C-alpha positions as YAML, in Angstrom:
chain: A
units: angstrom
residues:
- id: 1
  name: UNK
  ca: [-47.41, 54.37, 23.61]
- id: 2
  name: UNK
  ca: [-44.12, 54.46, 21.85]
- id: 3
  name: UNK
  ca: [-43.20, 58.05, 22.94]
- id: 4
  name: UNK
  ca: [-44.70, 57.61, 26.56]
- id: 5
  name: UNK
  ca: [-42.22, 54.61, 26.55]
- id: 6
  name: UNK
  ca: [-39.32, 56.66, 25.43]
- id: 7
  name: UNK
  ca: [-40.20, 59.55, 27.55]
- id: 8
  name: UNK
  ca: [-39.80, 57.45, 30.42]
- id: 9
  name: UNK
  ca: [-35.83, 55.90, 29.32]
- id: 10
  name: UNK
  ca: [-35.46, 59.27, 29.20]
- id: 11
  name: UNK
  ca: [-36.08, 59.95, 32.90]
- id: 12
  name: UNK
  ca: [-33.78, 56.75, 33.24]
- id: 13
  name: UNK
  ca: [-36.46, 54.04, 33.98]
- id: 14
  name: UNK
  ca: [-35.09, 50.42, 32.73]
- id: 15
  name: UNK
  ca: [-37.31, 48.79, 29.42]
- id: 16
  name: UNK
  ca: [-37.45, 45.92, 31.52]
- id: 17
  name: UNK
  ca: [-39.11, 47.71, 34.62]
- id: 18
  name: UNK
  ca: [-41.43, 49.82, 32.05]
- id: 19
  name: UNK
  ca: [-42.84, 46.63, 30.29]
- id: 20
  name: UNK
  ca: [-43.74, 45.56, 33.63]
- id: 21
  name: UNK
  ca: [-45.88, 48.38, 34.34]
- id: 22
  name: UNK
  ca: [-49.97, 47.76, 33.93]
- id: 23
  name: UNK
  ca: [-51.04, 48.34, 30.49]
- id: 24
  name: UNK
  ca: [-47.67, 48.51, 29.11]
- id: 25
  name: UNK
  ca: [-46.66, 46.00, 26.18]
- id: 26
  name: UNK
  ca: [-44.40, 43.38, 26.92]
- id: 27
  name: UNK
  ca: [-40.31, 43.46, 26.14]
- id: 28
  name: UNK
  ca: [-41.11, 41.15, 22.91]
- id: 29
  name: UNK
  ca: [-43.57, 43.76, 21.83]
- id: 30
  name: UNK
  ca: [-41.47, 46.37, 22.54]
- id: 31
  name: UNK
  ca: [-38.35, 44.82, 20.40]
- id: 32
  name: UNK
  ca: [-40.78, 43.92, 17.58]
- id: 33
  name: UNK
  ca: [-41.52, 47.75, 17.33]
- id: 34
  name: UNK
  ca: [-38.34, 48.63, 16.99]
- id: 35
  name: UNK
  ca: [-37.80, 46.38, 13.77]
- id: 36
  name: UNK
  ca: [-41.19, 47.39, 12.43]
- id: 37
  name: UNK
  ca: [-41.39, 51.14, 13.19]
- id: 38
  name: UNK
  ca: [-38.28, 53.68, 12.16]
- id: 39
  name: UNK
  ca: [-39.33, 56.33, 13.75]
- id: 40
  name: UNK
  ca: [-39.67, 54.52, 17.30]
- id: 41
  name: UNK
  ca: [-36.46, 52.98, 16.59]
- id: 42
  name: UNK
  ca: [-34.58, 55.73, 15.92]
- id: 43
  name: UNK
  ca: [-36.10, 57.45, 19.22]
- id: 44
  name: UNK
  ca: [-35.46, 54.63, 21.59]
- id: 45
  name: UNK
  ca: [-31.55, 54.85, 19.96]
- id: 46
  name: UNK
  ca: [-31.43, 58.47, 21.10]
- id: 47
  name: UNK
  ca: [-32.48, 57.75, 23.94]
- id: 48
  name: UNK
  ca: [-29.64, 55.29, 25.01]
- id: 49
  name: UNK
  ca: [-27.00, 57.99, 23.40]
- id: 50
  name: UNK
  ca: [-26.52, 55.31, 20.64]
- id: 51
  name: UNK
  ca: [-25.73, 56.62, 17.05]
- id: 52
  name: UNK
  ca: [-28.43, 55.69, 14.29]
- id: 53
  name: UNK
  ca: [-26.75, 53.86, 11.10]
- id: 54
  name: UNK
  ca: [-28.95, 54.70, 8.50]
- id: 55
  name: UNK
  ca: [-31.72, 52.79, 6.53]
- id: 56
  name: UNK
  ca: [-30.04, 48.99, 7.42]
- id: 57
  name: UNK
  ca: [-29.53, 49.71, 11.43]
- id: 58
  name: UNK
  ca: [-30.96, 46.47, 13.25]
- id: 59
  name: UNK
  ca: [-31.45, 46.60, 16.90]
- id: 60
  name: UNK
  ca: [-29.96, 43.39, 17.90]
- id: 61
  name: UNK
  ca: [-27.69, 42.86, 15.01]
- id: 62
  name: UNK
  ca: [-24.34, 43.23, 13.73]
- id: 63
  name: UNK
  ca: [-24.91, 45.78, 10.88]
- id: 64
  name: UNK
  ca: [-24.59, 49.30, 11.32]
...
């Protein structure tokens, strides 16, 4: 799900129009993923030409 969901920011479709697709998790769901799973995070970062930070990069915080 994660790399169908990242596969498709890639194309240039918005998170918020994605998580309104049938089937697809919610926005929530998706944010909790990306403080849970490094792997997705660091994927979805790519995808939005953002820099990773290392082992303590938060989406949705100030450290970096």
């Amino acid at each position: 799900m994660a790399e169908r969901i990242c596969e498709r920011l890639a194309d240039g479709e918005s998170l918020r129009s994605i998580c309104l697709g049938e089937k697809m998790p919610s926005k929530t769901t998706v944010f909790r993923w990306l403080r849970q799973f490094d792997s997705f995070r660091d994927q979805y970062l790519r995808q939005h030409g953002l820099e990773v930070h290392g082992p303590h990069h938060r989406v949705g915080s100030s450290q970096g």
